[in-house]
mmCIF file of C-alpha atoms and ligand atoms in Angstrom:
data_model
loop_
_atom_site.group_PDB
_atom_site.id
_atom_site.type_symbol
_atom_site.label_atom_id
_atom_site.label_comp_id
_atom_site.label_asym_id
_atom_site.label_seq_id
_atom_site.Cartn_x
_atom_site.Cartn_y
_atom_site.Cartn_z
ATOM 1 C CA MET P 1 0.000 0.000 0.000
ATOM 2 C CA SER P 2 1.351 3.433 -0.882
ATOM 3 C CA ASN P 3 1.749 6.134 1.727
ATOM 4 C CA PHE P 4 -1.039 8.159 0.260
ATOM 5 C CA LYS P 5 -3.476 5.245 0.447
ATOM 6 C CA ASP P 6 -2.599 4.945 4.137
ATOM 7 C CA ILE P 7 -3.426 8.595 4.648
ATOM 8 C CA LEU P 8 -6.792 8.293 2.933
ATOM 9 C CA SER P 9 -7.760 5.327 5.073
ATOM 10 C CA LYS P 10 -7.001 7.089 8.377
ATOM 11 C CA GLU P 11 -9.890 7.810 10.758
ATOM 12 C CA SER P 12 -8.529 11.162 11.796
ATOM 13 C CA LEU P 13 -6.436 13.391 9.536
ATOM 14 C CA ASN P 14 -3.788 15.788 10.826
ATOM 15 C CA LYS P 15 -2.266 18.874 9.216
ATOM 16 C CA GLN P 16 0.527 16.933 7.498
ATOM 17 C CA ASP P 17 -2.040 14.529 5.991
ATOM 18 C CA ILE P 18 -4.075 17.459 4.680
ATOM 19 C CA ILE P 19 -0.978 19.073 3.179
ATOM 20 C CA ALA P 20 -0.291 15.772 1.398
ATOM 21 C CA MET P 21 -3.871 15.794 0.079
ATOM 22 C CA LEU P 22 -3.531 19.361 -1.220
ATOM 23 C CA ASN P 23 -0.202 18.520 -2.850
ATOM 24 C CA ALA P 24 -1.462 15.269 -4.404
ATOM 25 C CA GLU P 25 -0.670 14.801 -8.105
ATOM 26 C CA GLY P 26 -0.951 11.942 -10.600
ATOM 27 C CA ASP P 27 -2.175 8.637 -9.113
ATOM 28 C CA ASP P 28 -2.490 10.180 -5.656
ATOM 29 C CA LYS P 29 -4.796 12.888 -6.984
ATOM 30 C CA THR P 30 -6.916 10.223 -8.702
ATOM 31 C CA LEU P 31 -7.154 8.354 -5.384
ATOM 32 C CA LEU P 32 -8.119 11.565 -3.563
ATOM 33 C CA PHE P 33 -10.969 12.293 -5.971
ATOM 34 C CA LYS P 34 -12.100 8.655 -5.942
ATOM 35 C CA LYS P 35 -12.299 8.678 -2.143
ATOM 36 C CA SER P 36 -14.240 11.966 -2.005
ATOM 37 C CA ARG P 37 -16.674 10.691 -4.651
ATOM 38 C CA GLU P 38 -17.240 7.477 -2.669
ATOM 39 C CA ILE P 39 -18.018 9.473 0.462
ATOM 40 C CA THR P 40 -20.351 11.798 -1.455
ATOM 41 C CA ASP P 41 -22.247 8.843 -2.946
ATOM 42 C CA GLU P 42 -22.517 7.219 0.473
ATOM 43 C CA GLN P 43 -23.515 10.277 2.494
ATOM 44 C CA ILE P 44 -25.219 12.644 0.047
ATOM 45 C CA GLY P 45 -26.049 10.569 -3.045
ATOM 46 C CA ASN P 46 -25.884 11.904 -6.595
ATOM 47 C CA LYS P 47 -28.482 14.624 -6.065
ATOM 48 C CA VAL P 48 -27.509 18.245 -6.535
ATOM 49 C CA HIS P 49 -29.668 21.024 -5.066
ATOM 50 C CA LEU P 50 -30.158 24.431 -6.628
ATOM 51 C CA ARG P 51 -29.954 27.907 -5.102
ATOM 52 C CA GLY P 52 -31.065 30.621 -7.511
ATOM 53 C CA LEU P 53 -28.596 33.454 -6.918
ATOM 54 C CA ILE P 54 -29.924 37.018 -6.793
ATOM 55 C CA GLU P 55 -27.123 39.605 -6.747
ATOM 56 C CA TYR P 56 -29.282 42.202 -5.077
ATOM 57 C CA SER P 57 -26.941 45.187 -4.978
ATOM 58 C CA ASN P 58 -23.290 46.094 -5.534
ATOM 59 C CA VAL P 59 -23.370 48.973 -3.077
ATOM 60 C CA CYS P 60 -20.847 48.188 -0.345
ATOM 61 C CA VAL P 61 -19.470 50.065 2.649
ATOM 62 C CA LYS P 62 -16.359 47.898 2.798
ATOM 63 C CA ASP P 63 -13.057 48.030 0.997
ATOM 64 C CA CYS P 64 -11.720 44.465 0.814
ATOM 65 C CA PHE P 65 -8.489 44.634 -1.196
ATOM 66 C CA TYR P 66 -9.478 41.814 -3.589
ATOM 67 C CA CYS P 67 -13.023 42.755 -4.542
ATOM 68 C CA GLY P 68 -14.136 44.652 -7.643
ATOM 69 C CA ILE P 69 -17.199 46.181 -5.967
ATOM 70 C CA ARG P 70 -15.246 47.586 -3.003
ATOM 71 C CA LYS P 71 -16.368 51.036 -1.919
ATOM 72 C CA SER P 72 -13.297 52.844 -3.273
ATOM 73 C CA ASN P 73 -13.625 51.491 -6.801
ATOM 74 C CA LYS P 74 -15.058 54.644 -8.342
ATOM 75 C CA LYS P 75 -15.050 53.080 -11.809
ATOM 76 C CA GLN P 76 -17.884 50.787 -10.746
ATOM 77 C CA ASP P 77 -21.466 51.897 -11.458
ATOM 78 C CA ARG P 78 -23.712 51.061 -8.531
ATOM 79 C CA TYR P 79 -27.178 49.491 -8.541
ATOM 80 C CA ASN P 80 -29.955 48.173 -6.314
ATOM 81 C CA ILE P 81 -32.494 45.847 -7.856
ATOM 82 C CA SER P 82 -36.075 47.045 -7.500
ATOM 83 C CA ASP P 83 -38.477 45.161 -5.216
ATOM 84 C CA LYS P 84 -40.490 44.153 -8.249
ATOM 85 C CA GLU P 85 -37.447 42.590 -9.887
ATOM 86 C CA VAL P 86 -36.445 40.709 -6.736
ATOM 87 C CA LEU P 87 -39.938 39.267 -6.450
ATOM 88 C CA GLU P 88 -39.944 38.379 -10.154
ATOM 89 C CA SER P 89 -36.662 36.527 -9.652
ATOM 90 C CA ALA P 90 -38.165 34.673 -6.696
ATOM 91 C CA ILE P 91 -41.176 33.740 -8.825
ATOM 92 C CA TYR P 92 -38.802 32.571 -11.545
ATOM 93 C CA ALA P 93 -37.097 30.290 -8.990
ATOM 94 C CA LEU P 94 -40.462 28.961 -7.810
ATOM 95 C CA GLU P 95 -41.730 28.329 -11.334
ATOM 96 C CA ASN P 96 -38.527 26.565 -12.269
ATOM 97 C CA LYS P 97 -38.706 24.414 -9.111
ATOM 98 C CA TYR P 98 -35.358 25.621 -7.785
ATOM 99 C CA GLY P 99 -36.352 24.980 -4.163
ATOM 100 C CA SER P 100 -34.168 27.790 -2.786
ATOM 101 C CA ILE P 101 -32.706 31.187 -3.524
ATOM 102 C CA VAL P 102 -29.672 33.101 -2.242
ATOM 103 C CA ILE P 103 -29.795 36.854 -1.812
ATOM 104 C CA GLN P 104 -26.274 38.270 -1.965
ATOM 105 C CA ALA P 105 -25.022 41.853 -1.952
ATOM 106 C CA GLY P 106 -22.330 44.251 -0.892
ATOM 107 C CA GLU P 107 -22.366 44.983 2.830
ATOM 108 C CA ARG P 108 -24.635 47.651 4.322
ATOM 109 C CA SER P 109 -25.968 47.850 7.834
ATOM 110 C CA ASP P 110 -28.005 51.051 7.756
ATOM 111 C CA LYS P 111 -31.612 50.942 8.929
ATOM 112 C CA ALA P 112 -33.129 51.458 5.458
ATOM 113 C CA PHE P 113 -31.222 48.455 4.069
ATOM 114 C CA ILE P 114 -32.068 46.201 7.010
ATOM 115 C CA SER P 115 -35.791 46.999 6.773
ATOM 116 C CA LYS P 116 -35.773 46.618 2.988
ATOM 117 C CA ILE P 117 -34.340 43.102 3.271
ATOM 118 C CA THR P 118 -36.854 42.231 6.008
ATOM 119 C CA SER P 119 -39.789 43.356 3.911
ATOM 120 C CA LEU P 120 -38.493 41.535 0.820
ATOM 121 C CA LEU P 121 -38.089 38.352 2.860
ATOM 122 C CA LYS P 122 -41.675 38.622 4.082
ATOM 123 C CA GLU P 123 -42.932 39.188 0.542
ATOM 124 C CA ILE P 124 -40.978 36.226 -0.823
ATOM 125 C CA HIS P 125 -42.313 34.093 2.023
ATOM 126 C CA LYS P 126 -45.841 35.147 1.083
ATOM 127 C CA ILE P 127 -45.609 34.483 -2.660
ATOM 128 C CA GLY P 128 -44.080 31.066 -2.160
ATOM 129 C CA ASN P 129 -46.242 30.192 0.847
ATOM 130 C CA GLY P 130 -43.023 29.480 2.690
ATOM 131 C CA THR P 131 -41.976 26.843 0.169
ATOM 132 C CA LEU P 132 -38.911 28.668 -1.146
ATOM 133 C CA GLY P 133 -35.781 28.173 0.971
ATOM 134 C CA ILE P 134 -33.840 31.414 1.510
ATOM 135 C CA THR P 135 -30.107 31.824 2.081
ATOM 136 C CA LEU P 136 -28.649 35.251 2.801
ATOM 137 C CA SER P 137 -25.123 36.475 2.088
ATOM 138 C CA LEU P 138 -25.176 40.084 3.225
ATOM 139 C CA GLY P 139 -22.059 40.416 5.321
ATOM 140 C CA GLU P 140 -21.499 41.205 8.981
ATOM 141 C CA GLN P 141 -24.544 42.351 10.934
ATOM 142 C CA THR P 142 -25.646 42.565 14.572
ATOM 143 C CA LEU P 143 -27.409 39.696 16.350
ATOM 144 C CA GLU P 144 -30.571 41.796 16.286
ATOM 145 C CA THR P 145 -30.434 42.138 12.492
ATOM 146 C CA TYR P 146 -29.612 38.479 11.944
ATOM 147 C CA LYS P 147 -32.584 37.554 14.172
ATOM 148 C CA GLU P 148 -34.883 39.983 12.339
ATOM 149 C CA TRP P 149 -33.986 38.382 8.995
ATOM 150 C CA PHE P 150 -34.253 34.870 10.394
ATOM 151 C CA ASN P 151 -37.707 35.632 11.770
ATOM 152 C CA ALA P 152 -38.700 37.127 8.401
ATOM 153 C CA GLY P 153 -38.104 33.771 6.690
ATOM 154 C CA ALA P 154 -34.412 33.280 5.813
ATOM 155 C CA HIS P 155 -32.862 30.160 7.319
ATOM 156 C CA ARG P 156 -29.299 29.860 5.982
ATOM 157 C CA TYR P 157 -26.494 32.438 6.039
ATOM 158 C CA LEU P 158 -23.192 32.547 4.166
ATOM 159 C CA LEU P 159 -20.308 34.593 5.483
ATOM 160 C CA ARG P 160 -16.883 33.561 4.308
ATOM 161 C CA ILE P 161 -14.029 33.899 6.749
ATOM 162 C CA GLU P 162 -11.941 34.429 3.555
ATOM 163 C CA SER P 163 -8.836 33.174 5.375
ATOM 164 C CA SER P 164 -8.662 31.701 8.871
ATOM 165 C CA ASN P 165 -5.107 33.043 9.257
ATOM 166 C CA LYS P 166 -5.252 36.422 10.978
ATOM 167 C CA GLU P 167 -2.001 37.621 9.451
ATOM 168 C CA LEU P 168 -3.150 36.820 5.927
ATOM 169 C CA TYR P 169 -6.618 38.257 6.596
ATOM 170 C CA THR P 170 -4.968 41.482 7.683
ATOM 171 C CA LYS P 171 -2.932 41.644 4.472
ATOM 172 C CA ILE P 172 -6.020 41.441 2.254
ATOM 173 C CA HIS P 173 -8.194 43.903 4.181
ATOM 174 C CA PRO P 174 -7.777 47.487 5.381
ATOM 175 C CA ASN P 175 -6.639 47.847 8.959
ATOM 176 C CA ASN P 176 -9.762 49.207 10.709
ATOM 177 C CA THR P 177 -12.679 47.948 12.829
ATOM 178 C CA LEU P 178 -14.951 47.551 9.805
ATOM 179 C CA HIS P 179 -12.541 44.893 8.539
ATOM 180 C CA SER P 180 -11.481 43.308 11.826
ATOM 181 C CA PHE P 181 -10.649 39.598 11.787
ATOM 182 C CA GLU P 182 -12.013 39.171 15.324
ATOM 183 C CA ASN P 183 -15.350 40.717 14.360
ATOM 184 C CA ARG P 184 -15.627 38.430 11.351
ATOM 185 C CA LEU P 185 -14.934 35.391 13.533
ATOM 186 C CA GLU P 186 -17.482 36.528 16.060
ATOM 187 C CA SER P 187 -20.076 37.084 13.331
ATOM 188 C CA LEU P 188 -19.925 33.386 12.486
ATOM 189 C CA GLN P 189 -21.038 32.564 16.029
ATOM 190 C CA THR P 190 -23.651 35.332 15.982
ATOM 191 C CA ILE P 191 -25.163 33.915 12.781
ATOM 192 C CA ARG P 192 -25.496 30.568 14.479
ATOM 193 C CA LYS P 193 -26.960 32.112 17.607
ATOM 194 C CA ALA P 194 -29.679 33.720 15.469
ATOM 195 C CA GLY P 195 -30.744 30.227 14.347
ATOM 196 C CA PHE P 196 -29.268 30.061 10.848
ATOM 197 C CA GLN P 197 -27.542 27.122 9.221
ATOM 198 C CA LEU P 198 -24.028 28.462 9.013
ATOM 199 C CA GLY P 199 -22.073 28.625 5.793
ATOM 200 C CA THR P 200 -18.560 29.937 5.434
ATOM 201 C CA GLY P 201 -15.489 29.387 3.295
ATOM 202 C CA VAL P 202 -12.222 30.772 2.024
ATOM 203 C CA MET P 203 -10.637 32.056 -1.152
ATOM 204 C CA ILE P 204 -8.071 29.728 -2.668
ATOM 205 C CA GLY P 205 -4.841 30.954 -4.236
ATOM 206 C CA LEU P 206 -4.717 34.388 -2.620
ATOM 207 C CA PRO P 207 -1.589 36.518 -2.732
ATOM 208 C CA HIS P 208 0.592 35.703 0.317
ATOM 209 C CA GLN P 209 -1.274 32.405 0.898
ATOM 210 C CA THR P 210 0.507 29.053 1.305
ATOM 211 C CA ILE P 211 -0.592 25.412 1.163
ATOM 212 C CA GLU P 212 -0.048 25.349 4.907
ATOM 213 C CA ASN P 213 -2.534 28.217 5.317
ATOM 214 C CA LEU P 214 -5.097 26.257 3.316
ATOM 215 C CA ALA P 215 -4.530 23.133 5.419
ATOM 216 C CA ASP P 216 -5.140 25.298 8.501
ATOM 217 C CA ASP P 217 -8.303 26.638 6.844
ATOM 218 C CA ILE P 218 -9.573 23.078 6.465
ATOM 219 C CA LEU P 219 -8.857 22.345 10.132
ATOM 220 C CA PHE P 220 -10.558 25.612 11.099
ATOM 221 C CA LEU P 221 -13.688 24.793 9.074
ATOM 222 C CA LYS P 222 -13.829 21.366 10.697
ATOM 223 C CA ALA P 223 -13.262 22.818 14.184
ATOM 224 C CA ILE P 224 -16.083 25.345 13.934
ATOM 225 C CA ASP P 225 -18.243 22.573 12.513
ATOM 226 C CA VAL P 226 -19.838 24.458 9.607
ATOM 227 C CA ASP P 227 -23.042 23.262 7.956
ATOM 228 C CA MET P 228 -22.304 24.642 4.494
ATOM 229 C CA LEU P 229 -19.240 25.606 2.529
ATOM 230 C CA GLY P 230 -18.726 28.087 -0.283
ATOM 231 C CA MET P 231 -15.125 28.330 -1.439
ATOM 232 C CA GLY P 232 -13.622 29.364 -4.695
ATOM 233 C CA PRO P 233 -10.400 30.340 -6.414
ATOM 234 C CA TYR P 234 -9.201 33.914 -6.033
ATOM 235 C CA ILE P 235 -9.443 35.774 -9.349
ATOM 236 C CA GLU P 236 -7.758 39.145 -9.636
ATOM 237 C CA HIS P 237 -9.565 42.341 -10.567
ATOM 238 C CA ALA P 238 -7.551 45.127 -12.197
ATOM 239 C CA ASP P 239 -9.202 47.918 -10.183
ATOM 240 C CA THR P 240 -8.271 46.539 -6.766
ATOM 241 C CA PRO P 241 -5.183 47.011 -4.569
ATOM 242 C CA LEU P 242 -4.263 43.309 -4.676
ATOM 243 C CA PHE P 243 -3.966 43.305 -8.451
ATOM 244 C CA GLY P 244 -0.459 42.275 -9.436
ATOM 245 C CA ALA P 245 0.493 41.253 -5.870
ATOM 246 C CA GLU P 246 2.973 38.433 -5.558
ATOM 247 C CA ASN P 247 1.338 35.051 -5.546
ATOM 248 C CA LEU P 248 2.679 31.531 -5.028
ATOM 249 C CA PHE P 249 -0.173 30.281 -7.175
ATOM 250 C CA LYS P 250 0.595 32.225 -10.309
ATOM 251 C CA THR P 251 -1.896 30.877 -12.805
ATOM 252 C CA ARG P 252 -5.656 30.619 -12.576
ATOM 253 C CA GLN P 253 -5.346 26.955 -13.569
ATOM 254 C CA GLU P 254 -3.199 26.277 -10.490
ATOM 255 C CA ARG P 255 -5.790 27.936 -8.256
ATOM 256 C CA LEU P 256 -8.569 25.963 -9.911
ATOM 257 C CA ALA P 257 -6.724 22.661 -9.444
ATOM 258 C CA LEU P 258 -6.167 23.547 -5.809
ATOM 259 C CA ALA P 259 -9.834 24.471 -5.363
ATOM 260 C CA PHE P 260 -10.839 20.990 -6.563
ATOM 261 C CA LYS P 261 -8.475 19.414 -4.034
ATOM 262 C CA MET P 262 -9.918 21.649 -1.285
ATOM 263 C CA VAL P 263 -13.443 20.467 -2.190
ATOM 264 C CA ALA P 264 -12.379 16.808 -2.179
ATOM 265 C CA SER P 265 -10.426 17.114 1.086
ATOM 266 C CA LEU P 266 -13.280 18.873 2.866
ATOM 267 C CA ARG P 267 -15.736 16.251 1.693
ATOM 268 C CA ILE P 268 -13.446 13.589 3.158
ATOM 269 C CA LEU P 269 -13.158 15.465 6.472
ATOM 270 C CA MET P 270 -16.739 16.749 6.728
ATOM 271 C CA LYS P 271 -18.812 14.007 5.185
ATOM 272 C CA ASP P 272 -22.392 15.314 5.413
ATOM 273 C CA ILE P 273 -22.118 19.088 4.920
ATOM 274 C CA ASN P 274 -23.361 20.998 1.882
ATOM 275 C CA ILE P 275 -20.557 22.125 -0.432
ATOM 276 C CA ALA P 276 -21.264 24.635 -3.196
ATOM 277 C CA ALA P 277 -19.768 24.471 -6.667
ATOM 278 C CA THR P 278 -19.141 28.220 -6.862
ATOM 279 C CA THR P 279 -19.277 30.618 -9.815
ATOM 280 C CA ALA P 280 -15.572 31.518 -9.595
ATOM 281 C CA LEU P 281 -14.767 27.919 -10.652
ATOM 282 C CA GLN P 282 -16.764 28.476 -13.826
ATOM 283 C CA ALA P 283 -14.952 31.742 -14.482
ATOM 284 C CA ILE P 284 -11.730 29.772 -14.935
ATOM 285 C CA ASP P 285 -13.124 26.632 -16.577
ATOM 286 C CA PRO P 286 -16.538 26.470 -18.311
ATOM 287 C CA LEU P 287 -16.949 23.022 -16.711
ATOM 288 C CA GLY P 288 -15.425 24.043 -13.364
ATOM 289 C CA ARG P 289 -18.644 23.634 -11.396
ATOM 290 C CA GLU P 290 -19.400 20.222 -12.902
ATOM 291 C CA LYS P 291 -15.903 19.030 -12.030
ATOM 292 C CA ALA P 292 -16.299 20.284 -8.438
ATOM 293 C CA ILE P 293 -19.542 18.316 -8.178
ATOM 294 C CA LYS P 294 -17.748 15.195 -9.379
ATOM 295 C CA TYR P 295 -15.161 15.733 -6.660
ATOM 296 C CA GLY P 296 -17.650 16.215 -3.821
ATOM 297 C CA ALA P 297 -19.727 19.408 -4.118
ATOM 298 C CA ASN P 298 -23.526 19.054 -4.045
ATOM 299 C CA ILE P 299 -24.941 22.573 -4.432
ATOM 300 C CA LEU P 300 -25.250 24.601 -7.631
ATOM 301 C CA MET P 301 -26.094 28.302 -7.648
ATOM 302 C CA PRO P 302 -27.453 29.357 -11.055
ATOM 303 C CA ASN P 303 -27.487 33.108 -11.429
ATOM 304 C CA ILE P 304 -31.058 34.399 -11.673
ATOM 305 C CA THR P 305 -30.210 38.097 -11.263
ATOM 306 C CA PRO P 306 -32.064 40.101 -13.942
ATOM 307 C CA GLY P 307 -29.712 40.192 -16.948
ATOM 308 C CA SER P 308 -29.264 43.962 -17.083
ATOM 309 C CA PHE P 309 -27.601 44.094 -13.642
ATOM 310 C CA ARG P 310 -25.181 41.220 -13.998
ATOM 311 C CA ASN P 311 -22.383 43.113 -15.653
ATOM 312 C CA ASN P 312 -22.204 45.326 -12.583
ATOM 313 C CA TYR P 313 -21.749 42.605 -9.955
ATOM 314 C CA LYS P 314 -18.134 42.128 -10.874
ATOM 315 C CA LEU P 315 -16.364 40.806 -7.803
ATOM 316 C CA TYR P 316 -13.590 39.583 -10.120
ATOM 317 C CA GLU P 317 -12.706 39.534 -13.813
ATOM 318 C CA ASP P 318 -14.267 37.206 -16.401
ATOM 319 C CA LYS P 319 -17.300 36.481 -14.245
ATOM 320 C CA PRO P 320 -19.428 34.130 -16.366
ATOM 321 C CA CYS P 321 -22.963 34.512 -17.629
ATOM 322 C CA THR P 322 -23.003 38.280 -17.246
ATOM 323 C CA ASP P 323 -24.845 38.935 -20.480
ATOM 324 C CA GLU P 324 -27.334 36.141 -20.268
ATOM 325 C CA ASN P 325 -30.909 36.022 -19.074
ATOM 326 C CA PRO P 326 -31.738 33.412 -16.442
ATOM 327 C CA ILE P 327 -33.383 31.186 -19.002
ATOM 328 C CA ASP P 328 -30.089 30.772 -20.882
ATOM 329 C CA CYS P 329 -28.453 29.323 -17.812
ATOM 330 C CA ASN P 330 -31.418 27.219 -16.814
ATOM 331 C CA THR P 331 -32.118 25.151 -19.904
ATOM 332 C CA CYS P 332 -28.770 23.422 -19.733
ATOM 333 C CA ILE P 333 -28.716 22.518 -16.018
ATOM 334 C CA ASP P 334 -30.270 19.059 -16.446
ATOM 335 C CA VAL P 335 -27.992 18.196 -19.341
ATOM 336 C CA ARG P 336 -24.901 19.422 -17.524
ATOM 337 C CA MET P 337 -25.779 17.414 -14.420
ATOM 338 C CA SER P 338 -26.656 14.210 -16.277
ATOM 339 C CA MET P 339 -23.306 14.482 -18.077
ATOM 340 C CA ILE P 340 -21.594 13.847 -14.733
ATOM 341 C CA GLY P 341 -24.111 11.270 -13.468
ATOM 342 C CA SER P 342 -25.952 13.668 -11.135
ATOM 343 C CA THR P 343 -29.626 14.537 -10.865
ATOM 344 C CA VAL P 344 -31.279 17.744 -9.666
ATOM 345 C CA GLY P 345 -33.412 17.775 -6.509
ATOM 346 C CA TYR P 346 -36.162 20.001 -7.883
ATOM 347 C CA ASN P 347 -38.578 21.617 -5.441
ATOM 348 C CA GLU P 348 -36.480 20.507 -2.489
ATOM 349 C CA TRP P 349 -34.618 22.675 -0.004
ATOM 350 C CA GLY P 350 -31.688 20.299 0.192
ATOM 351 C CA ASP P 351 -30.692 21.520 3.642
ATOM 352 C CA SER P 352 -27.340 20.508 5.052
ATOM 353 C CA LYS P 353 -27.684 16.955 6.398
ATOM 354 C CA HIS P 354 -25.081 17.905 8.937
ATOM 355 C CA PHE P 355 -27.418 20.561 10.330
ATOM 356 C CA THR P 356 -30.590 18.455 10.291
ATOM 357 C CA LYS P 357 -28.880 15.506 11.988
ATOM 358 C CA GLN P 358 -27.580 17.710 14.784
ATOM 359 C CA LYS P 359 -30.987 19.230 15.324
ATOM 360 C CA GLN P 360 -32.408 15.759 15.878
ATOM 361 C CA LEU P 361 -29.853 14.930 18.590
HETATM 362 N N1 SAH J 401 -20.472 41.349 0.787
HETATM 363 C C1 SAH J 401 -20.710 40.016 1.226
HETATM 364 C C2 SAH J 401 -21.193 39.089 0.128
HETATM 365 C C3 SAH J 401 -20.730 39.385 -1.279
HETATM 366 S S1 SAH J 401 -19.047 39.071 -1.624
HETATM 367 C C4 SAH J 401 -19.456 39.451 1.868
HETATM 368 O O1 SAH J 401 -18.361 39.922 1.575
HETATM 369 O O2 SAH J 401 -19.593 38.531 2.676
HETATM 370 C C5 SAH J 401 -19.064 37.308 -1.729
HETATM 371 C C6 SAH J 401 -17.725 36.657 -1.801
HETATM 372 O O3 SAH J 401 -17.078 36.958 -3.017
HETATM 373 C C7 SAH J 401 -16.717 37.092 -0.763
HETATM 374 O O4 SAH J 401 -16.948 36.440 0.456
HETATM 375 C C8 SAH J 401 -15.396 36.707 -1.406
HETATM 376 O O5 SAH J 401 -14.922 35.462 -0.916
HETATM 377 C C9 SAH J 401 -15.735 36.562 -2.902
HETATM 378 N N2 SAH J 401 -14.855 37.401 -3.714
HETATM 379 C C10 SAH J 401 -14.728 38.745 -3.668
HETATM 380 N N3 SAH J 401 -13.734 39.140 -4.508
HETATM 381 C C11 SAH J 401 -13.233 38.028 -5.074
HETATM 382 C C12 SAH J 401 -12.170 37.774 -6.018
HETATM 383 N N4 SAH J 401 -11.448 38.759 -6.503
HETATM 384 N N5 SAH J 401 -11.934 36.493 -6.372
HETATM 385 C C13 SAH J 401 -12.679 35.496 -5.883
HETATM 386 N N6 SAH J 401 -13.669 35.657 -4.984
HETATM 387 C C14 SAH J 401 -13.942 36.910 -4.590
HETATM 388 FE FE1 SF4 J 402 -17.965 44.361 -0.066
HETATM 389 FE FE2 SF4 J 402 -18.172 41.683 0.154
HETATM 390 FE FE3 SF4 J 402 -16.687 42.824 -1.802
HETATM 391 FE FE4 SF4 J 402 -15.828 42.960 0.727
HETATM 392 S S1 SF4 J 402 -16.110 41.076 -0.513
HETATM 393 S S2 SF4 J 402 -15.861 44.667 -0.735
HETATM 394 S S3 SF4 J 402 -17.780 43.165 1.830
HETATM 395 S S4 SF4 J 402 -18.893 42.936 -1.543
#
């Protein structure tokens, strides 16, 4: 038996084992993906669940060094989608049996924004009679706000830690309280306290990041026992401070390959969580999301933002599907999934099994 096979058959994996998994190439990489697929089939099955993604607004009060819609990017036109268009997108998701939606936006915590989201959540709840699952990804908020949104009908929340290494986090964010690592960490607990299923994740292939950092990220995600994961490769944006920064992972292909190994490794370590095949994968490889699903992801987030706004939600360059209407993305989902032996769980919420099991304890 090779060393790598020994690692994969261990009950409990340590940092060195995870580094070996992230460095796996050739036959070892094949074994890694085979193992993560086996675990996915056993624990999750071949069903993929959909989250229709609504990019609600690109107005943001923050200035993350990597993000194209950061506050200081004056080249970026700003938008908010009208209530009517949000509700139309929700109806689109209902009619197409998506089961769930995600509302994502730049971060704002002013009263007008908080109340707007609350009222939209109530409206969406009404039109779908509570049948449409709702995930929010609206940044750091107070416990009160998280509770208000939870009580208005959202039940999952995504807030990426971006990097679990404080030093690295500090290098990719401005040094002020709005971007404090401690606050971000605390928000993850606050989200949970409010009742949400907790989703978080990291960017892969960031400037200043190492394989060791990523192995620590995996151990961090396991330690805080997340219910859902959304991770993706870092993709530079020319109008951000991190553009051109030194990077160990020079090419997008390297970051993509590493992202697949992160997905597979996390599936092996956290067998029953939901893992999203994120849009940034597709920005590098048109089949990036399908490949991630083969290697252990089980959530797909088709973009259902009204077409006219998509060009303006540019977190990074070459974001896919920006000129298309939702229908263009939707018709091919079944075909794309059947190509990789998966089926779509239409009209189902597809909540994290990890979360539902724990609730039953
Ligand atoms: N404002 C919210 C949600 C929108 S941003 C928040 O920050 O939580 C959603 C995610 O986009 C971020 O968490 C970040 O991980 C990702 N992102 C931003 N810029 C990116 C880039 N240049 N490359 C890859 N992912 C990026
Ligand atoms: Fe704003 Fe989120 Fe982009 Fe940071 S990552 S600048 S919070 S949209």
